[in-house]
Coordinates of N, CA and C in Angstrom, one line a residue:
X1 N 43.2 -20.0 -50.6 CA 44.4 -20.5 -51.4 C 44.8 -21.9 -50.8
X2 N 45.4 -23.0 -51.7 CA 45.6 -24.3 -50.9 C 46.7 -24.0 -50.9
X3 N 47.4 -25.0 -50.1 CA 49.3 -24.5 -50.1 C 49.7 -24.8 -50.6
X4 N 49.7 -25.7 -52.0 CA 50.4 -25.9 -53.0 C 50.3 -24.1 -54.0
X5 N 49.5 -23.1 -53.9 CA 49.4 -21.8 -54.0 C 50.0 -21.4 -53.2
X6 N 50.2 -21.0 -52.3 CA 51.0 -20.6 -51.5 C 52.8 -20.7 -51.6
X7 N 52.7 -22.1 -51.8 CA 53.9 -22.5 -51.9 C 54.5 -22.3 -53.4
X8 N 53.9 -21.8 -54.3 CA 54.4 -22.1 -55.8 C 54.8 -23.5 -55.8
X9 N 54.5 -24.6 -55.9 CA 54.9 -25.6 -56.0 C 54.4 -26.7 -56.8
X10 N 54.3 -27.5 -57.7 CA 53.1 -28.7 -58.2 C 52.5 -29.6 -57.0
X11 N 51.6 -29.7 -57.1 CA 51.0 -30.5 -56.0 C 51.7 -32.1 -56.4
X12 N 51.0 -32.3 -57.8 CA 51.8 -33.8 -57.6 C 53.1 -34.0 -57.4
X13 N 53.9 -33.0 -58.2 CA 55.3 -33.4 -58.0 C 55.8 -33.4 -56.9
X14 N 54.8 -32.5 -55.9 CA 55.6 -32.5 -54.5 C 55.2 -33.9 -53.6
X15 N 54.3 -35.0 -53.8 CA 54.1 -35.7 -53.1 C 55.0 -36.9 -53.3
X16 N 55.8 -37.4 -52.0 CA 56.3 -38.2 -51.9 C 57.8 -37.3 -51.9
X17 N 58.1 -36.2 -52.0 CA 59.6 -35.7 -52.2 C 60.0 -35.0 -50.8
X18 N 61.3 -35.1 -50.9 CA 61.7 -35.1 -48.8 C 61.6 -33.7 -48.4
X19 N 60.9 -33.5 -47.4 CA 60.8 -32.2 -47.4 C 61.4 -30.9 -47.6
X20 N 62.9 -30.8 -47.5 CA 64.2 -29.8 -48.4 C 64.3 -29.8 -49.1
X21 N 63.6 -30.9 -50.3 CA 63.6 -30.4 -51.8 C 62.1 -29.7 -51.7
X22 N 61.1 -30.3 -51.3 CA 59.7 -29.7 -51.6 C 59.8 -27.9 -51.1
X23 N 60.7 -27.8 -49.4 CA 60.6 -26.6 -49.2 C 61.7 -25.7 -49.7
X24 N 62.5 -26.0 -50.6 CA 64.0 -25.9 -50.8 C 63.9 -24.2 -51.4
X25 N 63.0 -23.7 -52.0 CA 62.6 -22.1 -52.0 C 62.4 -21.2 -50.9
X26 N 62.1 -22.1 -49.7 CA 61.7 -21.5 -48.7 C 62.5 -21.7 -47.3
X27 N 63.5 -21.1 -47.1 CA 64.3 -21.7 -46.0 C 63.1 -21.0 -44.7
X28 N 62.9 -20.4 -44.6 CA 62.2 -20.1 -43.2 C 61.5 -20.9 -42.6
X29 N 60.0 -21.3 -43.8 CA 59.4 -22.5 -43.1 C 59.9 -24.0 -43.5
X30 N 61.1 -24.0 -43.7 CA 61.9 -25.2 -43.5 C 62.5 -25.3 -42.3
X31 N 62.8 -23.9 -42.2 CA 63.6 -24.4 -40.6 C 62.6 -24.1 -39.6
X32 N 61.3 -23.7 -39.8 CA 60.4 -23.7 -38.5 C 59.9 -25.3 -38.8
X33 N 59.7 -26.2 -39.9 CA 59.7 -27.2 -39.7 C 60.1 -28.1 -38.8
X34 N 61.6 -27.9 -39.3 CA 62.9 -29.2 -38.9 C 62.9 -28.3 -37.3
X35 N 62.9 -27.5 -37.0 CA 63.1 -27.3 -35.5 C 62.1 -27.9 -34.4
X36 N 60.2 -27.3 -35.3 CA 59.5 -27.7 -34.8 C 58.8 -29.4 -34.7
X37 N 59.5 -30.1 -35.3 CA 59.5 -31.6 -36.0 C 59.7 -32.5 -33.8
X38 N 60.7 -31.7 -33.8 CA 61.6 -32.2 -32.6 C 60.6 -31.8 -31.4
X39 N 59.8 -31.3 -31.8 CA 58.9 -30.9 -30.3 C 57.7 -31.6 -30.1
X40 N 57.5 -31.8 -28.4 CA 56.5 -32.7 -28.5 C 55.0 -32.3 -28.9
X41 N 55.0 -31.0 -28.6 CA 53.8 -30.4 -28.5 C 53.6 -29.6 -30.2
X42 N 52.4 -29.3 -30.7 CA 51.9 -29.0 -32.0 C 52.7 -27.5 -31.9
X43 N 53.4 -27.1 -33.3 CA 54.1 -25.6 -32.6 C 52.7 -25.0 -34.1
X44 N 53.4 -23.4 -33.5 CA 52.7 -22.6 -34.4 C 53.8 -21.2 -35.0
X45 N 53.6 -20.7 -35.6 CA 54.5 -19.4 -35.6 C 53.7 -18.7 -37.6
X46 N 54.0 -17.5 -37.1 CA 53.3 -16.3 -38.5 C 54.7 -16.4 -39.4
X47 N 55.1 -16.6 -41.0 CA 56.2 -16.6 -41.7 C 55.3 -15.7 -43.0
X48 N 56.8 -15.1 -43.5 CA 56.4 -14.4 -44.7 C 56.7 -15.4 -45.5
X49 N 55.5 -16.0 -46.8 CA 56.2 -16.8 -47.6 C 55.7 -16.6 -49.2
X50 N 56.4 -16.1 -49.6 CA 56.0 -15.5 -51.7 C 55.0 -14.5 -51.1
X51 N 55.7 -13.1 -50.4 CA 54.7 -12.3 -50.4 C 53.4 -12.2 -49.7
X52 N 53.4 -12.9 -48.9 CA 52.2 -13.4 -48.3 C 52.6 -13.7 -46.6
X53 N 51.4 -13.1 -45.9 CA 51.5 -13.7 -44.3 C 50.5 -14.7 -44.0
X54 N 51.7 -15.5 -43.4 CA 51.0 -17.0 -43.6 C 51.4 -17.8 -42.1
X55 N 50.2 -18.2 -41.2 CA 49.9 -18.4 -39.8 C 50.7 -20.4 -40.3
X56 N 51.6 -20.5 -39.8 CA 52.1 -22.2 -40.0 C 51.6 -23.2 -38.7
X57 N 51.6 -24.2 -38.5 CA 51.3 -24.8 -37.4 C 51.9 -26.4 -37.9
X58 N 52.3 -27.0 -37.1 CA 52.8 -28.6 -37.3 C 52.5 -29.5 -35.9
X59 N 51.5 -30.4 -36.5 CA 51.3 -31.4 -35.3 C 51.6 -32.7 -35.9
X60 N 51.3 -33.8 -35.1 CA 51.9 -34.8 -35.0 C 51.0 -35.9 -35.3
X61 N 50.8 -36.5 -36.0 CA 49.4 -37.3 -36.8 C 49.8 -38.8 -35.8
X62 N 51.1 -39.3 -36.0 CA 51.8 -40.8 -35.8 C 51.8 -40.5 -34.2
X63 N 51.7 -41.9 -33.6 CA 52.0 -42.3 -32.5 C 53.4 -42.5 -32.4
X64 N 53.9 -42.6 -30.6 CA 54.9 -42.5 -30.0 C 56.0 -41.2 -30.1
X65 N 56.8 -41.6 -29.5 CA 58.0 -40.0 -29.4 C 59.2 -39.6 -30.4
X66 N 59.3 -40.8 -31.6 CA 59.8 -40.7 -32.3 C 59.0 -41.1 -34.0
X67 N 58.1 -39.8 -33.6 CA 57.1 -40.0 -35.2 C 58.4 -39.4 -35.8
X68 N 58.4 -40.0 -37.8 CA 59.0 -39.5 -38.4 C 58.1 -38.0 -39.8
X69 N 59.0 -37.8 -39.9 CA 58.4 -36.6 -40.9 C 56.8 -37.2 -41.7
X70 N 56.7 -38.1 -42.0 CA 55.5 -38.3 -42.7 C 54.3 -38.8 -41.7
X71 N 54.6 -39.0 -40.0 CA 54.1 -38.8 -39.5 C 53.4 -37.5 -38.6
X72 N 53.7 -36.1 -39.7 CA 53.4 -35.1 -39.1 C 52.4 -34.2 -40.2
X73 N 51.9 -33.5 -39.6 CA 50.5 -32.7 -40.6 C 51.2 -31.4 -40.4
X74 N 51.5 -30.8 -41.7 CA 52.2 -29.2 -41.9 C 50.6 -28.1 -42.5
X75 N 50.0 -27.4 -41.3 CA 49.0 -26.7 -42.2 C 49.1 -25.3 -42.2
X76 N 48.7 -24.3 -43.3 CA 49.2 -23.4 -43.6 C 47.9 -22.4 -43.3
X77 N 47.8 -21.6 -43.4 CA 46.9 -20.2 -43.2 C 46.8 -19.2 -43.6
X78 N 46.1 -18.4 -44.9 CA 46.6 -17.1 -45.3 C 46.0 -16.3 -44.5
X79 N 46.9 -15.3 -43.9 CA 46.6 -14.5 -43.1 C 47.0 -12.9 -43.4
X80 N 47.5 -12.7 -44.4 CA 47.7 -11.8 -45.4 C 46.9 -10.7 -45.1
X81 N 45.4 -10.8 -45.4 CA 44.4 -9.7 -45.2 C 44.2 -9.3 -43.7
X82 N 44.3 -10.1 -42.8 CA 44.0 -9.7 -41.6 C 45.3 -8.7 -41.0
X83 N 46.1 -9.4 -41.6 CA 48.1 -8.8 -40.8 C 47.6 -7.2 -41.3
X84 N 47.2 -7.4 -42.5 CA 47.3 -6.1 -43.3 C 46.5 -4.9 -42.3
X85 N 45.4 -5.3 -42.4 CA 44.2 -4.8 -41.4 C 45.1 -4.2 -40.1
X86 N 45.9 -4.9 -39.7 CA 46.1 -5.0 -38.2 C 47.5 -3.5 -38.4
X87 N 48.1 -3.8 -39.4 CA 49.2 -2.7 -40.0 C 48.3 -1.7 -40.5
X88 N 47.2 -1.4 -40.8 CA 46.8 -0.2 -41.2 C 46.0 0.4 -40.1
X89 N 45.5 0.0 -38.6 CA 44.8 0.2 -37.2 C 45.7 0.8 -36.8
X90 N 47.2 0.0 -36.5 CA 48.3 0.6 -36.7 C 48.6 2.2 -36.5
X91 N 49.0 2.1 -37.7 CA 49.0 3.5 -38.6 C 48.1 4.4 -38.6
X92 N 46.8 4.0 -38.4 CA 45.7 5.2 -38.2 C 45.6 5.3 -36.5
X93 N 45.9 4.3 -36.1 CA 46.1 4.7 -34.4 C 46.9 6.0 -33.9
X94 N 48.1 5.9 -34.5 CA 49.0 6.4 -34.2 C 48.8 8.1 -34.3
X95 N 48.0 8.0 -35.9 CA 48.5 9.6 -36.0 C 46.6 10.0 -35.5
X96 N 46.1 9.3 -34.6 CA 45.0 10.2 -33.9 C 44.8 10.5 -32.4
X97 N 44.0 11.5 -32.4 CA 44.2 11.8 -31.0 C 42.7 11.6 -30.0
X98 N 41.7 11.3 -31.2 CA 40.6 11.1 -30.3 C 40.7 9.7 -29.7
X99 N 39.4 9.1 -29.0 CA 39.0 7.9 -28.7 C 39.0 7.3 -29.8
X100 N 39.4 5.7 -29.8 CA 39.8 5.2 -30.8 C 39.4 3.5 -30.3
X101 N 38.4 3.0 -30.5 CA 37.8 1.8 -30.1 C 37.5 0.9 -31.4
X102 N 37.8 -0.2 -31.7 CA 37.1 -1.2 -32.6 C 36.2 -2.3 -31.5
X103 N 34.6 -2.2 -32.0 CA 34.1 -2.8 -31.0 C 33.3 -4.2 -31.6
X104 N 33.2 -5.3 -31.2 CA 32.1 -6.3 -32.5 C 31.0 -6.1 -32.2
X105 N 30.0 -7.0 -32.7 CA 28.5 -7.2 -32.9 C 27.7 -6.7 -32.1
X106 N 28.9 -7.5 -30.6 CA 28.1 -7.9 -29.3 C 28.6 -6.6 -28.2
X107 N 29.3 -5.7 -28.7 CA 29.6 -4.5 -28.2 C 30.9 -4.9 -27.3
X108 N 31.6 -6.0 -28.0 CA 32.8 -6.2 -27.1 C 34.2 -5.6 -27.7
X109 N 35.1 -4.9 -26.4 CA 36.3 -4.5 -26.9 C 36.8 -5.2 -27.9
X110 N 37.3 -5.3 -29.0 CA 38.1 -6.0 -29.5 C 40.0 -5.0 -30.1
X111 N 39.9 -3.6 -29.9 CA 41.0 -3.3 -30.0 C 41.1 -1.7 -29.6
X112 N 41.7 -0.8 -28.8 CA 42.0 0.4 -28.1 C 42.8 1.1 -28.4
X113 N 42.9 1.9 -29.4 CA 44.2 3.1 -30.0 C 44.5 3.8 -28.7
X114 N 46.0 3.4 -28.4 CA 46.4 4.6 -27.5 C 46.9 6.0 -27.6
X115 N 45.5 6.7 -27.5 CA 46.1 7.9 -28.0 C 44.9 8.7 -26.7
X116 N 43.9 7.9 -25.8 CA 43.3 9.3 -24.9 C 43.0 8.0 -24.0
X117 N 44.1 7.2 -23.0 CA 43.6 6.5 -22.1 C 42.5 7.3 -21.1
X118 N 43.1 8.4 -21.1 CA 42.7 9.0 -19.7 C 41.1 9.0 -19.8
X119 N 40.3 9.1 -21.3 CA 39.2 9.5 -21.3 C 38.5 8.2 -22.1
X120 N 38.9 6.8 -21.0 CA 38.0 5.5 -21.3 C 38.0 5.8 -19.6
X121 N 36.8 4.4 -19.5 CA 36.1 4.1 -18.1 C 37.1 3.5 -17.3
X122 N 38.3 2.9 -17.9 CA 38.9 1.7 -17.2 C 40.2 2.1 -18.5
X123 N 41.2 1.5 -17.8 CA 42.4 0.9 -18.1 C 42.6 0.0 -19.5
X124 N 42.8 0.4 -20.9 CA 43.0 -0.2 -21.8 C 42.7 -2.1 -21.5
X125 N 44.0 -2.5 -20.8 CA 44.2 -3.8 -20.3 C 42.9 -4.4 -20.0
X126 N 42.1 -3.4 -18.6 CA 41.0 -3.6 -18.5 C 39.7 -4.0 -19.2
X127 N 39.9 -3.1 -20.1 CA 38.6 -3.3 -20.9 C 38.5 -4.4 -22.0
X128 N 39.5 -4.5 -22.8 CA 39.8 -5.6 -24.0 C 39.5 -6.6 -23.3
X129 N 38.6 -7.3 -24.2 CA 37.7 -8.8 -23.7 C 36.4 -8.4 -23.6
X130 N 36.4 -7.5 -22.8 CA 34.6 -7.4 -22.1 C 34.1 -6.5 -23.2
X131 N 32.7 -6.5 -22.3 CA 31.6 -5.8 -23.6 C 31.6 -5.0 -22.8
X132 N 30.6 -4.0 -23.5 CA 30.4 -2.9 -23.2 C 29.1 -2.4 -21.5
X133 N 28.5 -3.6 -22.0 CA 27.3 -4.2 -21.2 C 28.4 -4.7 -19.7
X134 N 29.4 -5.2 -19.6 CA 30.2 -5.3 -18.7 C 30.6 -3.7 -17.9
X135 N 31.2 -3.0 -18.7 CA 31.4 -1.6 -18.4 C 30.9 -0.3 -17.8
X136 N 30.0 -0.8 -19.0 CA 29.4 0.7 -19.3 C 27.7 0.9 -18.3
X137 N 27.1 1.9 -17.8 CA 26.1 1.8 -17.3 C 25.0 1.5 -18.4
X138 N 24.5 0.8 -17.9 CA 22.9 -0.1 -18.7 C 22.5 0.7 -20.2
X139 N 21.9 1.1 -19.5 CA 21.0 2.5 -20.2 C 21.9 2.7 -21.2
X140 N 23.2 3.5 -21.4 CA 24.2 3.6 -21.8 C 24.5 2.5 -23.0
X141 N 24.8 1.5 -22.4 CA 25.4 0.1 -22.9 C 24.5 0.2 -23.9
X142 N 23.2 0.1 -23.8 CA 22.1 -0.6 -24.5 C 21.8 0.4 -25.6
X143 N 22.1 2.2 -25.3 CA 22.0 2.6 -26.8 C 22.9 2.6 -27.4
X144 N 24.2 2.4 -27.1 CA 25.9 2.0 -28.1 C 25.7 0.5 -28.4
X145 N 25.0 -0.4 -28.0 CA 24.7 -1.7 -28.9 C 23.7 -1.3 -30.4
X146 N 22.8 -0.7 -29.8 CA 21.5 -0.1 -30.9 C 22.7 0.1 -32.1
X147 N 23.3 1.4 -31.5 CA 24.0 2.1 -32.6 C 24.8 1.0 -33.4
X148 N 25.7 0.3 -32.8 CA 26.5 -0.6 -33.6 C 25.5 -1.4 -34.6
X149 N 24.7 -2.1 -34.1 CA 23.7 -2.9 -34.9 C 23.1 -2.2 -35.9
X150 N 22.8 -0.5 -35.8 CA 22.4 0.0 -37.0 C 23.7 0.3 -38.0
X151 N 24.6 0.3 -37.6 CA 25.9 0.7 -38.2 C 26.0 -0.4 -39.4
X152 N 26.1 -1.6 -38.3 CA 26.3 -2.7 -39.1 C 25.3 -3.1 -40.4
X153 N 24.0 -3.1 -39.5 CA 22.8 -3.6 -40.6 C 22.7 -2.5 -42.1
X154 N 23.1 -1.5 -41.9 CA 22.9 -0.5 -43.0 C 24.0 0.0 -43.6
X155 N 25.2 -0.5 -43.1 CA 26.7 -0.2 -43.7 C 26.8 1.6 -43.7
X156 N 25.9 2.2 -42.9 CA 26.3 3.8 -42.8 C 26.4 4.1 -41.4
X157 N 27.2 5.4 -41.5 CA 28.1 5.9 -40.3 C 26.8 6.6 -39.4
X158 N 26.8 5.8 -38.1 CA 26.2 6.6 -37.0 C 26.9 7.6 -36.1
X159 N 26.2 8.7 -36.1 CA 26.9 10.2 -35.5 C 25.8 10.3 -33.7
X160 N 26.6 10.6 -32.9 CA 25.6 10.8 -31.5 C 26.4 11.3 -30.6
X161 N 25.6 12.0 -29.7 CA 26.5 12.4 -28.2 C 26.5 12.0 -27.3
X162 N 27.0 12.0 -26.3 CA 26.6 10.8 -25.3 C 27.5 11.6 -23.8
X163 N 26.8 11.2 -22.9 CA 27.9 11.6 -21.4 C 28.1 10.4 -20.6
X164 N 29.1 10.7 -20.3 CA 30.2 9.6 -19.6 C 31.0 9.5 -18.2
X165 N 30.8 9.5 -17.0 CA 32.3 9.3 -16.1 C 33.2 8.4 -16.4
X166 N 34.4 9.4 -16.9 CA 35.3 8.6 -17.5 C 36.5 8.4 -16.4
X167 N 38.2 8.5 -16.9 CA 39.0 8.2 -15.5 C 39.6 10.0 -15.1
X168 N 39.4 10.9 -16.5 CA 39.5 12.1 -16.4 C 38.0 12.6 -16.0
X169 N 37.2 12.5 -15.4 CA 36.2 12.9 -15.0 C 35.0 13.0 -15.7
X170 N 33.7 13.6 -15.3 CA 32.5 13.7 -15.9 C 33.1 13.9 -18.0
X171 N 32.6 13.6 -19.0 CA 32.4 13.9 -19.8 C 31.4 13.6 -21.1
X172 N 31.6 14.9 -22.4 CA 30.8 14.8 -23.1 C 31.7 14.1 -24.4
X173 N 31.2 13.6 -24.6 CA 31.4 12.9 -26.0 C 31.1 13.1 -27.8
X174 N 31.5 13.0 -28.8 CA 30.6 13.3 -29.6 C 31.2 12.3 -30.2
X175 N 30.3 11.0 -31.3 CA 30.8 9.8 -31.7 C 30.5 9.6 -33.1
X176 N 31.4 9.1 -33.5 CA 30.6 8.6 -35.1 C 31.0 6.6 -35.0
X177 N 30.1 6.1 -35.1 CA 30.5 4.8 -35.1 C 29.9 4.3 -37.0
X178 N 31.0 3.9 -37.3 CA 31.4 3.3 -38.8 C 31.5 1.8 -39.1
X179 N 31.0 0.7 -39.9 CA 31.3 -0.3 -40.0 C 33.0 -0.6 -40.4
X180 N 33.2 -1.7 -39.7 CA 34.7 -1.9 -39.9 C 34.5 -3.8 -40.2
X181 N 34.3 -4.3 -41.4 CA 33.9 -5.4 -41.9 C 32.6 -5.6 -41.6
X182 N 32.3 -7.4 -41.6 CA 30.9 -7.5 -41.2 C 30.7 -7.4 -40.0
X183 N 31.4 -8.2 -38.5 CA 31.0 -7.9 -37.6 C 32.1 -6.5 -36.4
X184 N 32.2 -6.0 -37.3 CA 33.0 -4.8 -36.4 C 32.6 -3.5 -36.6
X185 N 33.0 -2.8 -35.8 CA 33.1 -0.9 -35.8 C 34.2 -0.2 -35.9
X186 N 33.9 0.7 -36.3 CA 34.9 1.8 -35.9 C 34.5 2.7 -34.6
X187 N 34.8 3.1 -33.2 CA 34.0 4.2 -32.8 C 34.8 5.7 -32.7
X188 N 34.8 6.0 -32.8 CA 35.5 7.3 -32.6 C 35.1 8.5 -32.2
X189 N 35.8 9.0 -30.8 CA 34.8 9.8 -30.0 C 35.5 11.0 -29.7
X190 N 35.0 12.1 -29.8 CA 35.8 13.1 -29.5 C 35.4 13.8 -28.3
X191 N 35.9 14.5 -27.5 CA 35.8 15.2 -26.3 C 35.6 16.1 -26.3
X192 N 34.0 16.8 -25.9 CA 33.4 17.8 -26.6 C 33.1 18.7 -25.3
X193 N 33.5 18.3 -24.6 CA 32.7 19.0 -22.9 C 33.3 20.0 -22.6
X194 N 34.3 20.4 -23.1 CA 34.7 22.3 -22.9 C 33.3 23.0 -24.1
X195 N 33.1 22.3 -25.4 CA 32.0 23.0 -26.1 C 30.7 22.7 -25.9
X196 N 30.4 22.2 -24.6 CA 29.0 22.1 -24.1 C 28.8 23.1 -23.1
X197 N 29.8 23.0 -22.5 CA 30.1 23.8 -21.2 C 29.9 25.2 -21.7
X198 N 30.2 25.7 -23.0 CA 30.4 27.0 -23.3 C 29.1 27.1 -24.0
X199 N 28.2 26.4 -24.7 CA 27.0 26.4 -24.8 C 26.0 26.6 -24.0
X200 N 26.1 25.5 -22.9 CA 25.2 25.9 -21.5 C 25.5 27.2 -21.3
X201 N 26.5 27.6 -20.8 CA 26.8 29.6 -20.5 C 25.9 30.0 -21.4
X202 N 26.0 30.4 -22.7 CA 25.6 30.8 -23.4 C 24.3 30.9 -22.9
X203 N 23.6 29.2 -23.4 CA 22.1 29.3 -23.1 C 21.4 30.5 -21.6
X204 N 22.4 30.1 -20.7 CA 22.1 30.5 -19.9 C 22.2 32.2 -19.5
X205 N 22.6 32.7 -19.9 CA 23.2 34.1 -20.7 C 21.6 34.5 -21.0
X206 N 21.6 34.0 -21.7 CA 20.5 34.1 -22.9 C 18.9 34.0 -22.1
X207 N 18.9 33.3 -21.6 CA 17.4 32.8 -20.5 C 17.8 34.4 -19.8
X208 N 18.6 34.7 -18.8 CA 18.9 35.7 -18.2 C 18.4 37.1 -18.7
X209 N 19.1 36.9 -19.4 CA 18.7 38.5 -20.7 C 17.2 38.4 -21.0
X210 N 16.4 37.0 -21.0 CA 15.5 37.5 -21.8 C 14.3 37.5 -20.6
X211 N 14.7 37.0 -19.2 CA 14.2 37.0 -18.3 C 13.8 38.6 -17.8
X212 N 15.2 39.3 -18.0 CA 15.3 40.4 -17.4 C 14.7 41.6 -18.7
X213 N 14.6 41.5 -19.8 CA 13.8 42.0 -20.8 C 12.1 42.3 -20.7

């Protein structure tokens, strides 16, 4: 969208007209303008404007300390679909209770639902930034990259189990990793090591009995 879209506005009619009439619909980013006009440094700030979330930024094109308004560049950003994105992670964060990871390409955190700290390797804080290859043991690392990359390449949901020492101790995992655009995931892991545990018994039950048969 250019910002004359954004703005509802005519593009020609708006050129050359003082900025409170051009922004005169829009008091918000008029006054992140005029406030930010006065600063020396390029400002930035997120505004709702006609329905739309929209990333603003104003730098300073003109030389010296007293550039006037036409020596400044106002650029706009639709950021709408991302905000949205970020309000619906949100919302599905909230009402789950498994592991809850969005990871990219390169197997790096990019976002942590707080809903099972106890059962990551590290500290939320910790981990956001780094990869997984940072984290995670090798071996490990290297088949949760596989998986993402088939995730990605084929746009279908990969299912697997996996064991872990986590910060709540030894555990088993059970994951489905989902594409979440082009270069992201979804992972989501559930904690399955009370029903392995009770499987092993079992098996072993079972060998016993048939040992003694």
């Amino acid at each position: 969208r250019s910002a004359a879209e954004l703005l509802k506005v005519d593009q020609h009619a708006a050129l050359g007209m003082p900025l409170a009439q051009a922004l005169a619909q829009q008091p918000a980013l008029l006054g992140f303008c005029q406030s930010a006009h006065s600063a020396q440094e390029e400002s930035h700030a997120q505004l709702a404007v006609n329905q739309r979330y929209v990333e603003v930024s104003l730098r300073r094109v003109g030389e010296g300390q007293q550039a006037a308004a036409a020596n400044s560049l106002l650029l706009l950003h639709d950021i709408t679909e991302r905000y949205s994105r970020e309000e619906e992670l949100s919302a599905l964060f909230a009402a789950m209770t498994d592991v809850v990871l969005v990871l990219d390409r390169e197997g790096r955190y990019v976002k942590i639902a707080p809903t099972q700290p106890s059962l990551l390797v590290r500290p939320p804080d910790d981990l956001l930034g780094k990869t997984i290859h940072e984290v995670l043991p090798p071996d490990l690392a290297l088949e949760m990259n596989n998986y993402i990359t088939h995730a990605l390449e084929t746009g279908e949901t990969v299912k697997t189990e996996y064991f872990l020492e986590v910060n709540a101790g030894p555990c088993w995992f059970s994951a489905a990793i989902s594409p979440f655009g082009k270069d992201q995931v979804f992972w989501v892991a559930r904690d399955i090591t009370e029903s392995r545990k009770t499987l092993e018994e079992l098996q072993k039950a079972k060998d016993s009995l048939e040992k003694t048969n």
